[in-house]
Structures are given as C-alpha cells and as structure tokens.
Short mmCIF file of C-alpha atoms and ligand atoms in Angstrom, two decimals:
data_model
loop_
_atom_site.label_atom_id
_atom_site.label_comp_id
_atom_site.label_asym_id
_atom_site.label_seq_id
_atom_site.Cartn_x
_atom_site.Cartn_y
_atom_site.Cartn_z
CA UNK A 1 -21.16 16.35 4.84
CA UNK A 2 -21.28 16.22 8.32
CA UNK A 3 -18.07 14.17 9.08
CA UNK A 4 -19.17 13.87 12.80
CA UNK A 5 -22.57 12.13 11.93
CA UNK A 6 -21.66 10.27 9.34
CA UNK A 7 -18.80 8.83 11.59
CA UNK A 8 -21.22 8.07 14.44
CA UNK A 9 -23.80 6.28 12.37
CA UNK A 10 -20.79 3.79 11.11
CA UNK A 11 -19.56 3.39 14.48
CA UNK A 12 -23.02 2.43 15.15
CA UNK A 13 -22.98 0.13 12.44
CA UNK A 14 -19.74 -1.31 12.75
CA UNK A 15 -18.28 -1.42 16.09
CA UNK A 16 -14.82 -1.96 16.83
CA UNK A 17 -13.21 -1.97 12.87
CA UNK A 18 -10.80 1.09 14.13
CA UNK A 19 -8.60 0.77 11.28
CA UNK A 20 -11.45 1.24 8.59
CA UNK A 21 -13.16 4.20 10.75
CA UNK A 22 -10.01 5.90 11.23
CA UNK A 23 -9.44 5.81 7.03
CA UNK A 24 -12.50 7.17 6.70
CA UNK A 25 -12.61 9.36 9.10
CA UNK A 26 -9.57 10.80 7.55
CA UNK A 27 -10.77 11.23 3.81
CA UNK A 28 -14.05 12.65 5.00
CA UNK A 29 -12.40 15.26 7.33
CA UNK A 30 -10.21 16.47 4.44
CA UNK A 31 -13.01 16.36 1.97
CA UNK A 32 -15.63 17.81 3.74
CA UNK A 33 -14.87 21.60 2.23
CA UNK A 34 -15.17 20.21 -1.59
CA UNK A 35 -18.06 17.90 -0.92
CA UNK A 36 -19.88 20.93 0.24
CA UNK A 37 -19.67 23.01 -2.57
CA UNK A 38 -21.48 19.92 -4.42
CA UNK A 39 -25.23 19.72 -2.89
CA UNK A 40 -25.91 17.15 -5.80
CA UNK A 41 -23.31 14.95 -3.97
CA UNK A 42 -24.94 14.78 -0.70
CA UNK A 43 -28.95 14.54 -2.66
CA UNK A 44 -27.09 11.67 -4.15
CA UNK A 45 -25.92 10.48 -0.51
CA UNK A 46 -22.63 10.18 -2.49
CA UNK A 47 -20.73 9.51 0.80
CA UNK A 48 -23.36 6.99 2.45
CA UNK A 49 -22.43 4.86 -0.58
CA UNK A 50 -19.06 5.35 -0.93
CA UNK A 51 -17.88 4.18 2.76
CA UNK A 52 -19.47 1.23 2.39
CA UNK A 53 -17.86 -1.74 0.33
CA UNK A 54 -19.98 -3.01 -2.83
CA UNK A 55 -19.35 -6.29 -1.39
CA UNK A 56 -17.75 -8.76 1.09
CA UNK A 57 -16.87 -12.52 0.85
CA UNK A 58 -15.59 -14.11 3.58
CA UNK A 59 -14.80 -18.08 3.77
CA UNK A 60 -13.04 -20.76 5.52
CA UNK A 61 -9.73 -21.63 4.51
CA UNK A 62 -9.12 -25.13 5.34
CA UNK A 63 -5.39 -26.89 4.81
CA UNK A 64 -3.22 -29.64 5.66
CA UNK A 65 0.07 -28.96 6.96
CA UNK A 66 3.45 -31.37 6.49
CA UNK A 67 2.74 -33.27 9.40
CA UNK A 68 -1.31 -33.80 8.28
CA UNK A 69 -2.74 -31.61 10.43
CA UNK A 70 -5.87 -29.77 9.39
CA UNK A 71 -6.21 -25.86 10.23
CA UNK A 72 -8.56 -23.74 9.39
CA UNK A 73 -8.02 -19.55 8.29
CA UNK A 74 -10.52 -17.09 7.47
CA UNK A 75 -10.45 -15.75 4.31
CA UNK A 76 -11.69 -12.47 2.62
CA UNK A 77 -12.29 -10.37 -0.36
CA UNK A 78 -13.46 -6.81 -0.09
CA UNK A 79 -14.98 -5.36 -3.16
CA UNK A 80 -14.68 -1.82 -2.50
CA UNK A 81 -15.67 0.43 -5.56
CA UNK A 82 -15.51 -0.30 -9.40
CA UNK A 83 -16.74 3.14 -10.22
CA UNK A 84 -13.82 3.70 -12.35
CA UNK A 85 -12.72 0.55 -13.38
CA UNK A 86 -12.58 -3.35 -12.17
CA UNK A 87 -11.65 -3.91 -8.58
CA UNK A 88 -7.76 -4.04 -8.03
CA UNK A 89 -5.72 -4.66 -5.07
CA UNK A 90 -3.49 -6.86 -3.07
CA UNK A 91 -4.01 -9.66 -1.14
CA UNK A 92 -2.19 -9.74 2.34
CA UNK A 93 -1.40 -12.76 4.44
CA UNK A 94 -1.31 -12.03 7.87
CA UNK A 95 -2.02 -13.18 11.77
CA UNK A 96 -3.31 -9.87 11.70
CA UNK A 97 -5.49 -9.21 9.29
CA UNK A 98 -9.18 -8.81 10.26
CA UNK A 99 -12.13 -7.84 8.23
CA UNK A 100 -11.71 -3.74 9.92
CA UNK A 101 -8.23 -4.07 8.46
CA UNK A 102 -9.04 -4.93 4.67
CA UNK A 103 -12.11 -2.73 4.97
CA UNK A 104 -9.80 0.52 5.68
CA UNK A 105 -7.25 -1.02 2.94
CA UNK A 106 -9.94 -1.49 -0.07
CA UNK A 107 -11.53 2.20 1.18
CA UNK A 108 -7.84 3.59 0.63
CA UNK A 109 -7.15 1.42 -2.74
CA UNK A 110 -10.01 2.90 -4.57
CA UNK A 111 -8.89 6.65 -3.82
CA UNK A 112 -4.99 5.77 -4.46
CA UNK A 113 -6.34 4.06 -8.07
CA UNK A 114 -8.26 6.99 -8.87
CA UNK A 115 -4.65 9.05 -8.12
CA UNK A 116 -2.69 6.82 -10.65
CA UNK A 117 -4.92 7.96 -13.69
CA UNK A 118 -5.33 4.25 -14.69
CA UNK A 119 -9.06 2.61 -14.85
CA UNK A 120 -9.16 0.21 -12.00
CA UNK A 121 -11.96 0.39 -8.82
CA UNK A 122 -10.49 -0.17 -4.95
CA UNK A 123 -10.49 -3.72 -3.73
CA UNK A 124 -8.24 -5.58 -1.08
CA UNK A 125 -8.44 -9.75 0.25
CA UNK A 126 -6.56 -12.07 2.08
CA UNK A 127 -6.41 -14.00 5.59
CA UNK A 128 -5.13 -14.48 8.92
CA UNK A 129 -3.03 -17.48 7.75
CA UNK A 130 0.51 -16.65 9.09
CA UNK A 131 3.14 -17.56 6.77
CA UNK A 132 6.07 -17.32 9.17
CA UNK A 133 8.40 -20.50 9.38
CA UNK A 134 5.63 -22.19 7.08
CA UNK A 135 7.25 -24.71 4.12
CA UNK A 136 6.95 -23.97 0.77
CA UNK A 137 4.61 -26.90 0.33
CA UNK A 138 2.24 -25.57 3.29
CA UNK A 139 2.43 -22.39 1.57
CA UNK A 140 1.22 -23.56 -1.75
CA UNK A 141 -1.90 -25.67 -0.36
CA UNK A 142 -2.63 -22.48 1.48
CA UNK A 143 -3.03 -20.40 -1.55
CA UNK A 144 -4.52 -23.24 -3.44
CA UNK A 145 -7.55 -23.63 -1.14
CA UNK A 146 -7.90 -19.62 -0.59
CA UNK A 147 -8.03 -19.66 -4.67
CA UNK A 148 -10.45 -22.56 -4.88
CA UNK A 149 -12.94 -20.20 -3.01
CA UNK A 150 -12.18 -16.71 -4.09
CA UNK A 151 -11.69 -17.54 -8.06
CA UNK A 152 -15.89 -17.36 -8.41
CA UNK A 153 -15.55 -13.56 -7.99
CA UNK A 154 -12.40 -12.82 -10.14
CA UNK A 155 -11.64 -11.96 -13.15
CA UNK A 156 -9.52 -10.27 -15.66
CA UNK A 157 -12.49 -7.12 -16.06
CA UNK A 158 -13.78 -7.81 -13.20
CA UNK A 159 -11.74 -8.14 -9.80
CA UNK A 160 -7.43 -8.38 -10.20
CA UNK A 161 -5.97 -9.18 -7.29
CA UNK A 162 -1.93 -8.84 -6.19
CA UNK A 163 0.15 -9.10 -3.60
CA UNK A 164 0.53 -7.23 -0.47
CA UNK A 165 2.25 -8.14 3.29
CA UNK A 166 3.10 -11.70 2.99
CA UNK A 167 1.87 -12.19 -0.54
CA UNK A 168 4.80 -12.12 -2.80
CA UNK A 169 5.97 -13.86 -6.46
CA UNK A 170 5.92 -17.07 -5.16
CA UNK A 171 2.29 -16.64 -3.36
CA UNK A 172 1.14 -14.51 -6.65
CA UNK A 173 2.59 -18.03 -8.85
CA UNK A 174 0.43 -20.82 -6.32
CA UNK A 175 -2.46 -18.25 -6.57
CA UNK A 176 -2.29 -18.01 -10.54
CA UNK A 177 -2.00 -21.23 -11.17
CA UNK A 178 -4.67 -22.46 -8.84
CA UNK A 179 -7.01 -20.18 -10.98
CA UNK A 180 -6.19 -20.89 -14.11
CA UNK A 181 -7.01 -24.41 -13.46
CA UNK A 182 -10.00 -23.83 -11.94
CA UNK A 183 -11.09 -21.39 -14.79
CA UNK A 184 -9.83 -22.67 -18.14
CA UNK A 185 -8.49 -18.98 -18.68
CA UNK A 186 -4.98 -17.54 -19.12
CA UNK A 187 -5.67 -13.68 -19.08
CA UNK A 188 -3.57 -12.59 -16.53
CA UNK A 189 -6.15 -12.07 -13.76
CA UNK A 190 -3.64 -11.47 -10.96
CA UNK A 191 -0.99 -9.02 -11.21
CA UNK A 192 2.66 -9.69 -9.83
CA UNK A 193 3.06 -12.82 -11.69
CA UNK A 194 6.56 -14.10 -13.02
CA UNK A 195 8.13 -12.57 -15.89
CA UNK A 196 7.82 -15.84 -17.67
CA UNK A 197 4.20 -15.67 -17.50
CA UNK A 198 2.79 -12.50 -18.14
CA UNK A 199 3.96 -10.28 -15.20
CA UNK A 200 5.68 -6.56 -15.35
CA UNK A 201 9.41 -7.33 -15.15
CA UNK A 202 9.29 -3.91 -13.10
CA UNK A 203 6.50 -4.97 -10.56
CA UNK A 204 8.55 -5.96 -7.58
CA UNK A 205 10.74 -3.24 -7.78
CA UNK A 206 7.73 -0.27 -8.78
CA UNK A 207 6.09 0.26 -4.93
CA UNK A 208 9.89 1.29 -3.63
CA UNK A 209 11.01 2.90 -7.11
CA UNK A 210 7.68 4.84 -7.14
CA UNK A 211 7.90 6.15 -3.52
CA UNK A 212 11.35 7.98 -4.35
CA UNK A 213 10.02 9.58 -7.89
CA UNK A 214 7.15 10.88 -5.60
CA UNK A 215 9.75 11.87 -2.67
CA UNK A 216 11.62 13.55 -5.35
CA UNK A 217 9.25 15.75 -6.47
CA UNK A 218 8.37 16.77 -2.85
CA UNK A 219 11.80 17.73 -2.44
CA UNK A 220 12.00 19.31 -5.82
CA UNK A 221 9.50 21.70 -4.37
CA UNK A 222 11.14 22.47 -1.36
CA UNK A 223 14.40 23.43 -3.27
CA UNK A 224 16.11 20.35 -1.82
CA UNK A 225 18.28 17.83 -3.48
CA UNK A 226 18.01 13.81 -2.80
CA UNK A 227 21.64 13.52 -3.24
CA UNK A 228 23.25 13.27 0.17
CA UNK A 229 20.24 12.92 2.21
CA UNK A 230 19.98 10.41 4.99
CA UNK A 231 16.97 8.16 5.42
CA UNK A 232 15.56 6.38 7.57
CA UNK A 233 13.21 3.20 6.21
CA UNK A 234 11.16 0.88 8.45
CA UNK A 235 10.30 -2.61 7.05
CA UNK A 236 12.36 -5.07 5.46
CA UNK A 237 9.94 -6.78 2.65
CA UNK A 238 9.82 -6.16 -1.04
CA UNK A 239 8.78 -2.44 -0.74
CA UNK A 240 11.49 -1.42 1.73
CA UNK A 241 13.96 -3.65 -0.41
CA UNK A 242 12.89 -1.24 -3.64
CA UNK A 243 12.73 1.89 -2.04
CA UNK A 244 16.48 1.44 -0.48
CA UNK A 245 17.57 0.43 -3.98
CA UNK A 246 15.96 3.38 -6.06
CA UNK A 247 16.87 5.76 -2.86
CA UNK A 248 20.99 4.50 -3.46
CA UNK A 249 20.96 5.01 -7.14
CA UNK A 250 19.69 8.77 -6.58
CA UNK A 251 22.27 9.24 -4.25
CA UNK A 252 20.38 9.44 -1.09
CA UNK A 253 22.15 7.03 2.21
CA UNK A 254 19.52 4.40 3.49
CA UNK A 255 20.90 4.16 7.64
CA UNK A 256 17.89 1.97 8.69
CA UNK A 257 15.80 -1.07 8.38
CA UNK A 258 13.19 -2.75 10.64
CA UNK A 259 11.42 -5.74 11.87
CA UNK A 260 8.75 -6.95 14.11
CA UNK A 261 11.88 -7.75 16.41
CA UNK A 262 13.71 -4.53 16.40
CA UNK A 263 15.85 -2.34 13.62
CA UNK A 264 18.81 -1.77 12.37
CA UNK A 265 20.92 1.04 12.37
CA UNK A 266 23.85 1.23 9.43
CA UNK A 267 25.93 4.37 9.30
CA UNK A 268 27.68 3.25 6.58
CA UNK A 269 24.37 2.55 4.54
CA UNK A 270 22.15 -0.12 3.23
CA UNK A 271 22.80 -0.58 -0.22
CA UNK A 272 24.14 -3.32 -2.87
CA UNK A 273 25.15 -6.57 -1.48
CA UNK A 274 23.57 -5.31 1.97
CA UNK A 275 20.17 -4.55 0.48
CA UNK A 276 19.79 -7.97 -1.33
CA UNK A 277 20.82 -9.53 1.80
CA UNK A 278 17.16 -8.08 3.13
CA UNK A 279 15.98 -10.54 0.55
CA UNK A 280 17.60 -13.15 1.77
CA UNK A 281 16.45 -12.23 5.61
CA UNK A 282 12.67 -11.99 4.28
CA UNK A 283 13.07 -15.35 2.22
CA UNK A 284 13.92 -17.32 5.26
CA UNK A 285 10.59 -17.12 6.86
CA UNK A 286 12.02 -16.19 10.00
CA UNK A 287 10.81 -12.23 9.99
CA UNK A 288 13.79 -10.50 11.67
CA UNK A 289 16.28 -8.38 10.85
CA UNK A 290 18.91 -8.70 13.93
CA UNK A 291 21.04 -11.27 11.70
CA UNK A 292 22.05 -8.11 9.75
CA UNK A 293 24.20 -7.10 12.36
CA UNK A 294 26.30 -10.48 12.89
CA UNK A 295 26.57 -10.37 9.36
CA UNK A 296 27.85 -6.68 8.95
CA UNK A 297 29.73 -5.43 11.72
CA UNK A 298 29.38 -2.02 10.67
CA UNK A 299 25.52 -2.21 11.88
CA UNK A 300 23.88 -2.32 15.52
CA UNK A 301 20.85 -3.83 16.55
CA UNK A 302 17.90 -2.32 18.64
CA UNK A 303 16.31 -4.72 20.15
CA UNK A 304 12.18 -3.79 19.64
CA UNK A 305 12.59 -0.18 18.79
CA UNK A 306 11.24 1.76 16.16
CA UNK A 307 14.01 3.57 13.46
CA UNK A 308 12.29 6.86 14.38
CA UNK A 309 14.55 7.56 17.28
CA UNK A 310 17.85 7.85 14.45
CA UNK A 311 18.43 11.60 13.33
CA UNK A 312 18.20 11.53 9.40
CA UNK A 313 16.49 13.95 6.82
CA UNK A 314 14.31 11.78 5.65
CA UNK A 315 11.73 9.47 7.12
CA UNK A 316 10.07 6.42 5.16
CA UNK A 317 8.09 4.33 6.97
CA UNK A 318 7.69 1.24 4.69
CA UNK A 319 6.31 -1.39 7.08
CA UNK A 320 2.49 -1.68 7.97
CA UNK A 321 -0.45 0.44 9.24
CA UNK A 322 0.56 2.86 12.40
CA UNK A 323 3.92 1.99 12.62
CA UNK A 324 4.56 6.04 13.34
CA UNK A 325 2.82 7.35 15.82
CA UNK A 326 2.72 10.98 17.22
CA UNK A 327 5.99 10.63 19.77
CA UNK A 328 7.95 9.21 16.84
CA UNK A 329 6.75 12.45 14.73
CA UNK A 330 7.92 14.62 17.71
CA UNK A 331 11.43 12.97 17.60
CA UNK A 332 11.58 13.50 14.08
CA UNK A 333 11.08 17.08 13.75
CA UNK A 334 12.78 17.34 16.87
CA UNK A 335 15.69 15.81 14.98
CA UNK A 336 15.23 18.09 12.24
CA UNK A 337 13.80 15.56 9.40
CA UNK A 338 12.89 17.68 6.17
CA UNK A 339 10.41 15.42 4.63
CA UNK A 340 8.13 12.29 5.42
CA UNK A 341 6.94 10.03 2.38
CA UNK A 342 4.62 7.55 3.89
CA UNK A 343 5.17 3.98 1.55
CA UNK A 344 3.21 1.92 4.13
CA UNK A 345 -0.65 2.21 3.78
CA UNK A 346 -2.14 4.25 6.79
CA UNK A 347 1.42 4.20 8.23
CA UNK A 348 1.12 6.84 10.23
CA UNK A 349 -1.54 7.59 13.23
CA UNK A 350 -3.64 10.32 12.69
CA UNK A 351 -2.29 12.10 15.36
CA UNK A 352 1.47 11.72 13.92
CA UNK A 353 0.40 13.16 10.69
CA UNK A 354 -1.30 16.53 12.85
CA UNK A 355 1.92 16.93 14.13
CA UNK A 356 3.43 16.81 11.25
CA UNK A 357 1.52 19.11 8.85
CA UNK A 358 1.19 21.75 12.21
CA UNK A 359 4.78 21.67 12.07
CA UNK A 360 4.91 22.46 8.66
CA UNK A 361 6.91 19.23 8.00
CA UNK A 362 5.97 17.85 4.53
CA UNK A 363 4.45 14.77 4.26
CA UNK A 364 3.63 12.55 1.58
CA UNK A 365 0.62 9.71 2.57
CA UNK A 366 0.55 6.57 1.28
CA UNK A 367 -2.09 6.74 -0.94
CA UNK A 368 0.14 8.74 -3.14
CA UNK A 369 3.84 7.48 -2.41
CA UNK A 370 3.05 3.82 -2.64
CA UNK A 371 0.75 4.54 -5.64
CA UNK A 372 3.33 3.45 -8.07
CA UNK A 373 2.72 -0.26 -6.83
CA UNK A 374 -0.43 -0.72 -8.13
CA UNK A 375 -0.18 1.58 -11.12
CA UNK A 376 2.53 -0.79 -12.42
CA UNK A 377 -0.01 -3.51 -11.94
CA UNK A 378 -2.26 -1.72 -14.03
CA UNK A 379 0.39 -1.60 -16.71
CA UNK A 380 0.83 -5.52 -16.49
CA UNK A 381 -3.03 -5.81 -16.91
CA UNK A 382 -2.66 -3.89 -20.32
CA UNK A 383 0.26 -5.96 -21.46
CA UNK A 384 -1.94 -9.03 -20.97
CA UNK A 385 -5.06 -7.62 -22.30
CA UNK A 386 -2.94 -6.74 -25.24
CA UNK A 387 -0.58 -9.68 -25.35
CA UNK A 388 2.38 -7.72 -25.40
CA UNK A 389 5.53 -7.47 -23.29
CA UNK A 390 7.07 -4.11 -21.82
CA UNK A 391 10.81 -3.78 -21.27
CA UNK A 392 11.76 -2.67 -17.57
CA UNK A 393 12.75 0.78 -19.12
CA UNK A 394 9.36 0.97 -20.64
CA UNK A 395 7.94 0.50 -17.46
CA UNK A 396 9.97 2.85 -15.52
CA UNK A 397 9.25 5.35 -17.98
CA UNK A 398 5.73 5.01 -17.27
CA UNK A 399 6.29 4.82 -13.99
CA UNK A 400 8.19 7.85 -14.07
CA UNK A 401 4.83 9.73 -15.40
CA UNK A 402 2.63 8.62 -13.36
CA UNK A 403 4.69 9.40 -10.07
CA UNK A 404 4.73 12.98 -11.68
CA UNK A 405 1.02 12.79 -12.61
CA UNK A 406 0.08 11.83 -9.14
CA UNK A 407 2.09 14.65 -7.69
CA UNK A 408 0.70 17.19 -9.59
CA UNK A 409 -2.97 16.30 -9.02
CA UNK A 410 -1.77 16.92 -4.98
CA UNK A 411 -0.63 20.04 -5.61
CA UNK A 412 -3.61 20.94 -7.56
CA UNK A 413 -5.95 20.34 -4.55
CA UNK A 414 -2.94 20.66 -1.82
CA UNK A 415 -1.48 23.61 -2.13
CA UNK A 416 -1.94 26.44 0.50
CA UNK A 417 -1.98 29.79 0.16
CA UNK A 418 1.40 30.39 1.99
CA UNK A 419 2.93 27.45 -0.42
CA UNK A 420 3.06 24.75 2.10
CA UNK A 421 1.20 21.80 0.09
CA UNK A 422 -0.85 19.54 2.31
CA UNK A 423 -0.37 16.53 0.67
CA UNK A 424 -2.75 14.57 2.81
CA UNK A 425 -5.48 17.19 1.64
CA UNK A 426 -4.49 17.01 -1.86
CA UNK A 427 -4.60 13.16 -2.26
CA UNK A 428 -7.57 12.56 -0.82
CA UNK A 429 -9.63 15.75 -3.09
CA UNK A 430 -7.95 14.69 -6.02
CA UNK A 431 -8.93 10.92 -5.52
CA UNK A 432 -12.54 11.74 -4.22
CA UNK A 433 -13.63 13.90 -6.98
CA UNK A 434 -12.53 11.31 -9.62
CA UNK A 435 -14.58 8.65 -8.07
CA UNK A 436 -17.16 11.15 -7.15
CA UNK A 437 -17.90 11.96 -10.74
CA UNK A 438 -17.77 8.81 -12.25
CA UNK A 439 -20.20 7.39 -9.23
CA UNK A 440 -22.76 10.59 -10.32
CA UNK A 441 -22.94 9.91 -14.05
CA UNK A 442 -23.39 6.09 -13.45
CA UNK A 443 -26.95 6.99 -11.35
CA UNK A 444 -27.86 5.55 -7.97
CA UNK A 445 -26.43 1.92 -7.63
O1 2IT E 1 -1.17 -1.46 -1.34
C1 2IT E 1 -0.99 -1.74 -2.51
O2 2IT E 1 -1.55 -0.87 -3.36
C2 2IT E 1 -0.99 -2.89 -2.98
N1 2IT E 1 -0.63 -3.86 -2.05
C3 2IT E 1 -0.74 -3.32 -4.51
C4 2IT E 1 -2.00 -3.70 -5.19
C5 2IT E 1 -1.61 -3.99 -6.75
O3 2IT E 1 -2.72 -4.10 -7.10
O4 2IT E 1 -0.93 -4.51 -7.12
#
C-alpha cells in the first residue's frame, strides 16, 4: 500500500472532504507496515474497498416550527462497513454536520466497534439541524421527520443508530417512537433508549465511565495512580458528565469544563451537585457554560478560550473533532501533562497527536478511549435480542472487562521496543486487522 497514492486518489474523488480525508490518512499511515506484510490484502484491494462506505442515504428533512414556518434540513445515514456485524453508530444533530464529518465518523466507528470485541459494523448519521433554542415539540417533529425517511434502511440486525452530539435520551425516544410506529415492531433498533423500554441502565454514563477505566489502565502502565490527579475536561455534554463523575469517584479532581462560549476553571473541583448542574445547563438548550461561574463563585469563566492552557496532570477532550491543536498540545506538555485521553472522536488534530507522540506523552485516541459508549450500546442490543434486563452492576462489570480488553489490544500492537505505548498505532492496527480478516473471509463484495 502506498498511502500517498491512495490519498491522492481519494482527494480527487472527494475534494474538500477534509475531516474524512484526515481520518483515513491517520489510519493508513499507522497500518501501512502491517498491511504490506500481507500481499493477499493488496491483491483483494482491501484498502480501496475499506475506505469507501458501503452506501450513503441522503435525504431532505422538512419540519414545521412552532410558528407554522416550514424548514428544510439535510438528513444522512452513512453505512460504512458491516464486515463484522450490523451497522452501528450514532446520530449527530448539529449545524456543522456535513457528509465529510459523517464519513469520518463512520470510518472511525468501524475500527472502534471492532476494538470493542462485540459484533458490530460501523455507521454514522445525522443532520445539519441546530437543536439550540428549539422547543421540545420542534425537536419531536424534527426527529419524527428524520425517521420517516431513515427507517427504510434500519433494523435490529441491519443498522442500529444511537445518540451523538445533539442526540440524547429525549431524541432517541422520539426517533424510536416513530420507528416503532412505522415498522410495527419493538426490536430495539436504537440504543440509548429509556430504561423503561429496553434501554441499558448505564448507557448515559458509559462513554465517560469507559474513558476513565481506559485512562486508569494507561496510568497503571506508567506506574501512576489516578488518585489526586488534576484533570482538564472540555465539553459539558453527556460524555463530559460521565467522565467527571467517574474521575471524581476514582479520586481525581476535574478542574475545567467548556462550551462554545469559553471554559470554566474551578480549582475546588467539579463534582457532585456541580456536575449535575452541568446537565441543567445542557438541558437549558442555550449551549453555554458561562452561568456556572455565576452560580459557583469559586469558579472563573474564560470567554472564547480553551481549557488546555490550565496546568493539569491529565487532559480529556470530551467536546468535538479537532478541538485540541498543536499549540494546545505544546502548552499542555510545557505545563507537564502526564497523560492525554482523547474522549471526543478525532478530538486532536494530526499535528497535536504527532507532537504528543514525539514527546513520548502517552496519548489514547478516541476510538479506543471512548469505545465504552458503543460497547454498552452493543450490550443493550444483546439485552433486547434476549428480552432480558441487566442491572447497572452487571453492565458496569462487562464494560470494565471490555475496556481492559481494548487496552490490551492497543498494548499488543502499540508497544515499542523502548517500552512506550503508541496507542494510535495499537488501536488502528488492532481494529484494522479484525475488519480485514473478516472482509477477506467474505470474498470480494
Ligand atoms: O461515537 C460513538 O461511538 C457514539 N456516538 C456512540 C455510538 C453508539 O452506537 O452507541
């Protein structure tokens, strides 16, 4: 495989799809060496088949606001790869959503899902709809309209969506309600559902919890203890909330959260009631964190800035793609950061990751660190298929085991002769090898 040659051809075919091209390049560069040890992969044009999604559904999503005005958004479902199981991956509602972003997310999801050890293929979907400031009734009508089109290609053994940015328990409920009405079935075709109708009790916390379990393994390997460590978290959504809760339980102190308006620095630590207040801020629909500093006088609000300028032991980006760049990486390293666990999908730019690795700063990539979210979705699928219910304790125990297995796979493929673990390489190779072997056994399709 010649990465540059494949990239040139992809750039020509998909000009301007910068996030998608960024995600593909990162994976190709790290698997090139193992790929070249398998001439049968090259002969089967494995990479050429793997970098293009199986199919993409794009559609128009018309909806009516509370004043009777009609709006039209774009809807998508990118079914990327189902070599190891039914398509699986979240739905994102955000004005920044483009086909490029959903293709990058679907591509990443394919490898992430392979890492979870569960049989799930990769997909992603969503819309450029902006939930900010919308009423509950508007959100419901939008979700219903999205599903009216998308349900045609979904199914419990075909394609199982879940939440992502802008899609939480409320939206999954509305989406599932319409899916059920249209198909006359109750087979659990979405995950992240309410626990009253088949949802996993731990799904809301799972991404953040899993990220902290992974972080703990990273620290264990370094001979460090999470207890007493200070952590900078970005974002203030579901994922940040779960990460803050678990990190605090494990004895760390989270000192930042952030929103599109800036970041909050709270040297006393964000925990307990303060962490729950974060959910209130989110539910307000305004998408700002500034009010935190009005409510809690120990905290300071830094408008328009990112939390990576704060001196901390650990950084956990939990917001969105490319939220941490090389300048931020340099600042964190200069301030003595000991470990970076990327929780958002592609939260760090390629330059930031290269810098961390060059400095031998342990860096866990999103597809490994945040895989506990989709893994718990996989457990929800199992519960639904078996018509059973697992307790929080049972789910947490399984999640623990999965994160430990994901970490082991990263170590297996990422440990360098000098002992440093290149988690990016480890996660990409482990995820790729599983998908590659599955594709090889299924022929040219
Ligand atoms: O990025 C992700 O892994 C998710 N948004 C969760 C996907 C899922 O199907 O639970």
